[in-house]
Amino acid sequence: MRSDLTRLIGHGAPGQFLLDETRVDLAALSDASVREKLKSKIDGASTVELLSCRVAAGPTGRHFIRELSKILGVRVFASSRYVGDRKSTRL
């Protein structure tokens, strides 16, 4: 059974974020161990929110989010802005 939502929290930059201590970007998504780590973290969720600064910023960020969504087979939301203390949390 799929749960509704998983939130992943970590540092980010346009087109990338940290998952534990692993940088996840387009190049990393070609690594099967990174994909498996991501899939284990989302645990069957149908939607993922990346609570990371600026992951979806610019063309690089938007492309990364589309590719991540395709690879994981889930909806992915991320911010193009800074998030956290006194910052936007809008995704």
Tab-separated table of N, CA, C and O in Angstrom:
chain	number	residue	atom	x	y	z
A	1	MET	N	0.834	-1.186	0.000
A	1	MET	CA	0.000	0.000	0.000
A	1	MET	C	0.878	1.249	0.000
A	1	MET	O	1.846	1.341	0.724
A	2	ARG	N	0.524	2.211	-0.798
A	2	ARG	CA	1.295	3.446	-0.901
A	2	ARG	C	0.772	4.483	0.078
A	2	ARG	O	-0.420	4.739	0.141
A	3	SER	N	1.680	5.070	0.830
A	3	SER	CA	1.286	6.185	1.693
A	3	SER	C	1.250	7.454	0.850
A	3	SER	O	1.727	7.473	-0.274
A	4	ASP	N	0.710	8.495	1.406
A	4	ASP	CA	0.528	9.718	0.637
A	4	ASP	C	1.811	10.484	0.376
A	4	ASP	O	2.049	10.930	-0.733
A	5	LEU	N	2.632	10.656	1.415
A	5	LEU	CA	3.697	11.648	1.316
A	5	LEU	C	4.925	11.250	2.124
A	5	LEU	O	4.812	10.760	3.241
A	6	THR	N	6.074	11.496	1.524
A	6	THR	CA	7.352	11.395	2.237
A	6	THR	C	8.084	12.704	2.055
A	6	THR	O	8.135	13.246	0.945
A	7	ARG	N	8.635	13.219	3.145
A	7	ARG	CA	9.445	14.439	3.088
A	7	ARG	C	10.905	14.071	3.300
A	7	ARG	O	11.241	13.376	4.257
A	8	LEU	N	11.750	14.543	2.395
A	8	LEU	CA	13.194	14.354	2.530
A	8	LEU	C	13.803	15.716	2.829
A	8	LEU	O	13.544	16.688	2.118
A	9	ILE	N	14.601	15.781	3.878
A	9	ILE	CA	15.163	17.042	4.340
A	9	ILE	C	16.677	17.001	4.212
A	9	ILE	O	17.312	16.038	4.642
A	10	GLY	N	17.245	18.029	3.603
A	10	GLY	CA	18.698	18.117	3.486
A	10	GLY	C	19.095	19.363	2.735
A	10	GLY	O	18.258	20.074	2.187
A	11	HIS	N	20.372	19.629	2.708
A	11	HIS	CA	20.875	20.788	1.972
A	11	HIS	C	20.653	20.589	0.479
A	11	HIS	O	20.683	19.468	-0.020
A	12	GLY	N	20.446	21.700	-0.214
A	12	GLY	CA	20.221	21.609	-1.645
A	12	GLY	C	20.833	22.769	-2.396
A	12	GLY	O	21.288	23.760	-1.815
A	13	ALA	N	20.846	22.623	-3.695
A	13	ALA	CA	21.287	23.639	-4.646
A	13	ALA	C	20.567	23.316	-5.952
A	13	ALA	O	20.003	22.225	-6.083
A	14	PRO	N	20.560	24.233	-6.925
A	14	PRO	CA	19.845	23.941	-8.162
A	14	PRO	C	20.258	22.594	-8.776
A	14	PRO	O	21.432	22.348	-9.036
A	15	GLY	N	19.275	21.694	-8.907
A	15	GLY	CA	19.517	20.403	-9.536
A	15	GLY	C	20.182	19.368	-8.655
A	15	GLY	O	20.634	18.338	-9.172
A	16	GLN	N	20.201	19.576	-7.350
A	16	GLN	CA	20.832	18.587	-6.477
A	16	GLN	C	20.398	18.771	-5.027
A	16	GLN	O	19.961	19.847	-4.636
A	17	PHE	N	20.521	17.690	-4.256
A	17	PHE	CA	20.281	17.757	-2.817
A	17	PHE	C	21.094	16.668	-2.139
A	17	PHE	O	21.588	15.745	-2.793
A	18	LEU	N	21.258	16.805	-0.846
A	18	LEU	CA	21.970	15.793	-0.068
A	18	LEU	C	20.976	14.845	0.581
A	18	LEU	O	20.031	15.284	1.236
A	19	LEU	N	21.198	13.574	0.394
A	19	LEU	CA	20.423	12.523	1.036
A	19	LEU	C	21.386	11.805	1.963
A	19	LEU	O	22.292	11.117	1.503
A	20	ASP	N	21.216	12.024	3.259
A	20	ASP	CA	22.220	11.628	4.239
A	20	ASP	C	23.514	12.352	3.840
A	20	ASP	O	23.517	13.564	3.819
A	21	GLU	N	24.541	11.654	3.437
A	21	GLU	CA	25.769	12.326	3.000
A	21	GLU	C	26.029	12.113	1.508
A	21	GLU	O	27.133	12.366	1.030
A	22	THR	N	25.019	11.666	0.787
A	22	THR	CA	25.143	11.395	-0.645
A	22	THR	C	24.556	12.547	-1.440
A	22	THR	O	23.396	12.920	-1.240
A	23	ARG	N	25.355	13.114	-2.351
A	23	ARG	CA	24.832	14.150	-3.246
A	23	ARG	C	24.024	13.466	-4.341
A	23	ARG	O	24.515	12.573	-5.032
A	24	VAL	N	22.779	13.898	-4.485
A	24	VAL	CA	21.897	13.349	-5.512
A	24	VAL	C	21.701	14.424	-6.564
A	24	VAL	O	21.163	15.496	-6.293
A	25	ASP	N	22.192	14.146	-7.770
A	25	ASP	CA	22.020	15.023	-8.924
A	25	ASP	C	21.762	14.116	-10.125
A	25	ASP	O	21.604	12.899	-9.967
A	26	LEU	N	21.716	14.678	-11.331
A	26	LEU	CA	21.422	13.847	-12.503
A	26	LEU	C	22.436	12.731	-12.684
A	26	LEU	O	22.064	11.598	-13.004
A	27	ALA	N	23.704	13.022	-12.489
A	27	ALA	CA	24.739	11.992	-12.644
A	27	ALA	C	24.546	10.874	-11.625
A	27	ALA	O	24.649	9.687	-11.954
A	28	ALA	N	24.230	11.238	-10.388
A	28	ALA	CA	24.051	10.234	-9.337
A	28	ALA	C	22.848	9.343	-9.604
A	28	ALA	O	22.832	8.174	-9.198
A	29	LEU	N	21.836	9.870	-10.289
A	29	LEU	CA	20.642	9.076	-10.558
A	29	LEU	C	20.913	7.909	-11.499
A	29	LEU	O	20.111	6.983	-11.584
A	30	SER	N	22.042	7.917	-12.192
A	30	SER	CA	22.400	6.788	-13.045
A	30	SER	C	23.000	5.635	-12.243
A	30	SER	O	23.164	4.537	-12.754
A	31	ASP	N	23.302	5.873	-10.976
A	31	ASP	CA	23.877	4.861	-10.086
A	31	ASP	C	22.746	4.076	-9.418
A	31	ASP	O	21.931	4.647	-8.685
A	32	ALA	N	22.704	2.776	-9.649
A	32	ALA	CA	21.634	1.932	-9.109
A	32	ALA	C	21.571	1.990	-7.584
A	32	ALA	O	20.477	1.964	-7.007
A	33	SER	N	22.709	2.112	-6.916
A	33	SER	CA	22.681	2.146	-5.445
A	33	SER	C	22.033	3.434	-4.931
A	33	SER	O	21.344	3.421	-3.907
A	34	VAL	N	22.211	4.531	-5.650
A	34	VAL	CA	21.565	5.796	-5.270
A	34	VAL	C	20.062	5.689	-5.481
A	34	VAL	O	19.266	6.104	-4.629
A	35	ARG	N	19.667	5.129	-6.611
A	35	ARG	CA	18.235	4.945	-6.873
A	35	ARG	C	17.589	4.057	-5.808
A	35	ARG	O	16.502	4.352	-5.318
A	36	GLU	N	18.257	2.983	-5.435
A	36	GLU	CA	17.720	2.090	-4.396
A	36	GLU	C	17.637	2.790	-3.045
A	36	GLU	O	16.671	2.603	-2.298
A	37	LYS	N	18.631	3.606	-2.723
A	37	LYS	CA	18.612	4.361	-1.469
A	37	LYS	C	17.414	5.309	-1.450
A	37	LYS	O	16.696	5.407	-0.451
A	38	LEU	N	17.187	6.009	-2.558
A	38	LEU	CA	16.042	6.900	-2.657
A	38	LEU	C	14.730	6.135	-2.491
A	38	LEU	O	13.851	6.550	-1.739
A	39	LYS	N	14.609	5.022	-3.191
A	39	LYS	CA	13.376	4.243	-3.125
A	39	LYS	C	13.124	3.718	-1.722
A	39	LYS	O	11.985	3.684	-1.267
A	40	SER	N	14.181	3.351	-1.013
A	40	SER	CA	13.988	2.874	0.358
A	40	SER	C	13.559	4.019	1.277
A	40	SER	O	12.771	3.810	2.197
A	41	LYS	N	14.051	5.225	1.023
A	41	LYS	CA	13.671	6.381	1.843
A	41	LYS	C	12.215	6.789	1.616
A	41	LYS	O	11.545	7.216	2.536
A	42	ILE	N	11.738	6.694	0.369
A	42	ILE	CA	10.362	7.123	0.120
A	42	ILE	C	9.351	6.047	0.502
A	42	ILE	O	8.171	6.341	0.651
A	43	ASP	N	9.799	4.821	0.675
A	43	ASP	CA	8.989	3.747	1.259
A	43	ASP	C	7.585	3.653	0.662
A	43	ASP	O	6.591	3.623	1.378
A	44	GLY	N	7.503	3.668	-0.659
A	44	GLY	CA	6.216	3.480	-1.315
A	44	GLY	C	5.314	4.691	-1.388
A	44	GLY	O	4.161	4.570	-1.780
A	45	ALA	N	5.800	5.858	-1.010
A	45	ALA	CA	4.975	7.072	-1.073
A	45	ALA	C	4.625	7.400	-2.520
A	45	ALA	O	5.368	7.087	-3.442
A	46	SER	N	3.493	8.047	-2.703
A	46	SER	CA	3.098	8.476	-4.047
A	46	SER	C	3.561	9.906	-4.335
A	46	SER	O	3.557	10.336	-5.483
A	47	THR	N	3.963	10.630	-3.294
A	47	THR	CA	4.430	12.009	-3.428
A	47	THR	C	5.639	12.221	-2.532
A	47	THR	O	5.663	11.757	-1.397
A	48	VAL	N	6.627	12.940	-3.070
A	48	VAL	CA	7.830	13.279	-2.302
A	48	VAL	C	7.983	14.786	-2.280
A	48	VAL	O	7.862	15.444	-3.317
A	49	GLU	N	8.217	15.332	-1.086
A	49	GLU	CA	8.574	16.739	-0.940
A	49	GLU	C	10.036	16.801	-0.539
A	49	GLU	O	10.438	16.191	0.449
A	50	LEU	N	10.820	17.534	-1.317
A	50	LEU	CA	12.222	17.762	-0.987
A	50	LEU	C	12.306	19.082	-0.238
A	50	LEU	O	12.082	20.144	-0.821
A	51	LEU	N	12.582	19.029	1.040
A	51	LEU	CA	12.713	20.237	1.848
A	51	LEU	C	14.180	20.627	1.854
A	51	LEU	O	14.919	20.362	2.798
A	52	SER	N	14.599	21.204	0.746
A	52	SER	CA	15.984	21.578	0.490
A	52	SER	C	15.998	22.883	-0.284
A	52	SER	O	15.153	23.098	-1.160
A	53	CYS	N	16.941	23.725	-0.002
A	53	CYS	CA	17.031	25.023	-0.673
A	53	CYS	C	17.288	24.887	-2.166
A	53	CYS	O	18.183	24.144	-2.589
A	54	ARG	N	16.480	25.561	-2.949
A	54	ARG	CA	16.698	25.862	-4.359
A	54	ARG	C	16.870	24.665	-5.293
A	54	ARG	O	17.360	24.809	-6.405
A	55	VAL	N	16.478	23.477	-4.897
A	55	VAL	CA	16.658	22.299	-5.748
A	55	VAL	C	15.980	22.483	-7.103
A	55	VAL	O	16.522	22.097	-8.133
A	56	ALA	N	14.812	23.102	-7.125
A	56	ALA	CA	14.060	23.261	-8.377
A	56	ALA	C	14.343	24.579	-9.097
A	56	ALA	O	13.639	24.933	-10.042
A	57	ALA	N	15.384	25.293	-8.696
A	57	ALA	CA	15.675	26.601	-9.287
A	57	ALA	C	16.235	26.475	-10.706
A	57	ALA	O	17.099	25.633	-10.975
A	58	GLY	N	15.729	27.321	-11.587
A	58	GLY	CA	16.251	27.432	-12.947
A	58	GLY	C	15.975	26.204	-13.794
A	58	GLY	O	15.380	25.227	-13.346
A	59	PRO	N	16.438	26.249	-15.041
A	59	PRO	CA	16.232	25.119	-15.948
A	59	PRO	C	16.864	23.826	-15.432
A	59	PRO	O	16.279	22.747	-15.572
A	60	THR	N	18.024	23.925	-14.820
A	60	THR	CA	18.697	22.732	-14.282
A	60	THR	C	17.859	22.088	-13.194
A	60	THR	O	17.670	20.867	-13.176
A	61	GLY	N	17.353	22.898	-12.291
A	61	GLY	CA	16.539	22.376	-11.200
A	61	GLY	C	15.238	21.769	-11.679
A	61	GLY	O	14.842	20.686	-11.234
A	62	ARG	N	14.561	22.452	-12.596
A	62	ARG	CA	13.295	21.929	-13.108
A	62	ARG	C	13.503	20.603	-13.849
A	62	ARG	O	12.730	19.658	-13.687
A	63	HIS	N	14.565	20.527	-14.646
A	63	HIS	CA	14.873	19.290	-15.369
A	63	HIS	C	15.169	18.154	-14.381
A	63	HIS	O	14.684	17.026	-14.550
A	64	PHE	N	15.940	18.450	-13.346
A	64	PHE	CA	16.272	17.453	-12.340
A	64	PHE	C	15.007	16.910	-11.671
A	64	PHE	O	14.847	15.695	-11.513
A	65	ILE	N	14.091	17.778	-11.298
A	65	ILE	CA	12.858	17.348	-10.637
A	65	ILE	C	12.027	16.473	-11.570
A	65	ILE	O	11.477	15.448	-11.153
A	66	ARG	N	11.926	16.835	-12.841
A	66	ARG	CA	11.185	15.997	-13.807
A	66	ARG	C	11.812	14.610	-13.922
A	66	ARG	O	11.112	13.600	-13.925
A	67	GLU	N	13.145	14.566	-14.047
A	67	GLU	CA	13.841	13.280	-14.177
A	67	GLU	C	13.708	12.443	-12.905
A	67	GLU	O	13.490	11.233	-12.980
A	68	LEU	N	13.841	13.064	-11.748
A	68	LEU	CA	13.694	12.356	-10.483
A	68	LEU	C	12.291	11.757	-10.371
A	68	LEU	O	12.133	10.598	-9.977
A	69	SER	N	11.299	12.514	-10.755
A	69	SER	CA	9.920	12.037	-10.727
A	69	SER	C	9.738	10.826	-11.641
A	69	SER	O	9.109	9.832	-11.256
A	70	LYS	N	10.289	10.890	-12.842
A	70	LYS	CA	10.197	9.764	-13.786
A	70	LYS	C	10.883	8.523	-13.229
A	70	LYS	O	10.335	7.422	-13.285
A	71	ILE	N	12.084	8.690	-12.706
A	71	ILE	CA	12.861	7.558	-12.206
A	71	ILE	C	12.183	6.892	-11.018
A	71	ILE	O	12.138	5.663	-10.924
A	72	LEU	N	11.649	7.692	-10.110
A	72	LEU	CA	11.023	7.146	-8.911
A	72	LEU	C	9.567	6.740	-9.131
A	72	LEU	O	9.005	5.994	-8.337
A	73	GLY	N	8.955	7.272	-10.186
A	73	GLY	CA	7.554	6.960	-10.452
A	73	GLY	C	6.598	7.597	-9.454
A	73	GLY	O	5.547	7.030	-9.155
A	74	VAL	N	6.970	8.772	-8.951
A	74	VAL	CA	6.144	9.495	-7.975
A	74	VAL	C	6.124	10.973	-8.338
A	74	VAL	O	6.945	11.440	-9.125
A	75	ARG	N	5.181	11.699	-7.736
A	75	ARG	CA	5.192	13.159	-7.880
A	75	ARG	C	6.277	13.702	-6.954
A	75	ARG	O	6.408	13.250	-5.814
A	76	VAL	N	7.044	14.663	-7.444
A	76	VAL	CA	8.107	15.272	-6.642
A	76	VAL	C	7.892	16.775	-6.613
A	76	VAL	O	7.725	17.406	-7.662
A	77	PHE	N	7.907	17.337	-5.424
A	77	PHE	CA	7.800	18.777	-5.232
A	77	PHE	C	9.066	19.270	-4.559
A	77	PHE	O	9.576	18.630	-3.638
A	78	ALA	N	9.559	20.399	-5.018
A	78	ALA	CA	10.759	21.001	-4.438
A	78	ALA	C	10.673	22.511	-4.625
A	78	ALA	O	9.951	23.001	-5.486
A	79	SER	N	11.442	23.220	-3.841
A	79	SER	CA	11.421	24.679	-3.888
A	79	SER	C	12.482	25.222	-4.839
A	79	SER	O	13.556	24.645	-4.982
A	80	SER	N	12.174	26.343	-5.441
A	80	SER	CA	13.165	27.072	-6.225
A	80	SER	C	13.783	28.186	-5.373
A	80	SER	O	14.630	28.929	-5.839
A	81	ARG	N	13.341	28.272	-4.133
A	81	ARG	CA	13.796	29.315	-3.209
A	81	ARG	C	14.526	28.687	-2.029
A	81	ARG	O	14.558	27.477	-1.869
A	82	TYR	N	15.035	29.558	-1.183
A	82	TYR	CA	15.624	29.092	0.066
A	82	TYR	C	14.511	28.664	0.998
A	82	TYR	O	13.424	29.236	0.989
A	83	VAL	N	14.739	27.636	1.798
A	83	VAL	CA	13.759	27.158	2.766
A	83	VAL	C	14.398	27.103	4.153
A	83	VAL	O	15.613	27.150	4.287
A	84	GLY	N	13.560	26.993	5.153
A	84	GLY	CA	14.087	26.855	6.509
A	84	GLY	C	13.789	28.059	7.357
A	84	GLY	O	12.853	28.813	7.103
A	85	ASP	N	14.598	28.276	8.348
A	85	ASP	CA	14.413	29.328	9.333
A	85	ASP	C	14.203	30.686	8.661
A	85	ASP	O	15.076	31.173	7.953
A	86	ARG	N	13.016	31.245	8.849
A	86	ARG	CA	12.637	32.549	8.303
A	86	ARG	C	12.645	32.601	6.763
A	86	ARG	O	12.700	33.655	6.168
A	87	LYS	N	12.650	31.478	6.132
A	87	LYS	CA	12.625	31.428	4.670
A	87	LYS	C	11.315	30.796	4.211
A	87	LYS	O	10.553	30.280	4.994
A	88	SER	N	11.095	30.785	2.922
A	88	SER	CA	9.889	30.194	2.352
A	88	SER	C	9.906	28.671	2.486
A	88	SER	O	10.957	28.056	2.347
A	89	THR	N	8.760	28.092	2.750
A	89	THR	CA	8.627	26.647	2.685
A	89	THR	C	7.668	26.258	1.573
A	89	THR	O	7.227	25.139	1.491
A	90	ARG	N	7.380	27.205	0.695
A	90	ARG	CA	6.484	26.940	-0.427
A	90	ARG	C	7.213	26.068	-1.458
A	90	ARG	O	8.321	26.375	-1.875
A	91	LEU	N	6.557	24.967	-1.866
A	91	LEU	CA	7.159	24.065	-2.842
A	91	LEU	C	6.443	24.183	-4.164
A	91	LEU	O	5.324	24.533	-4.251
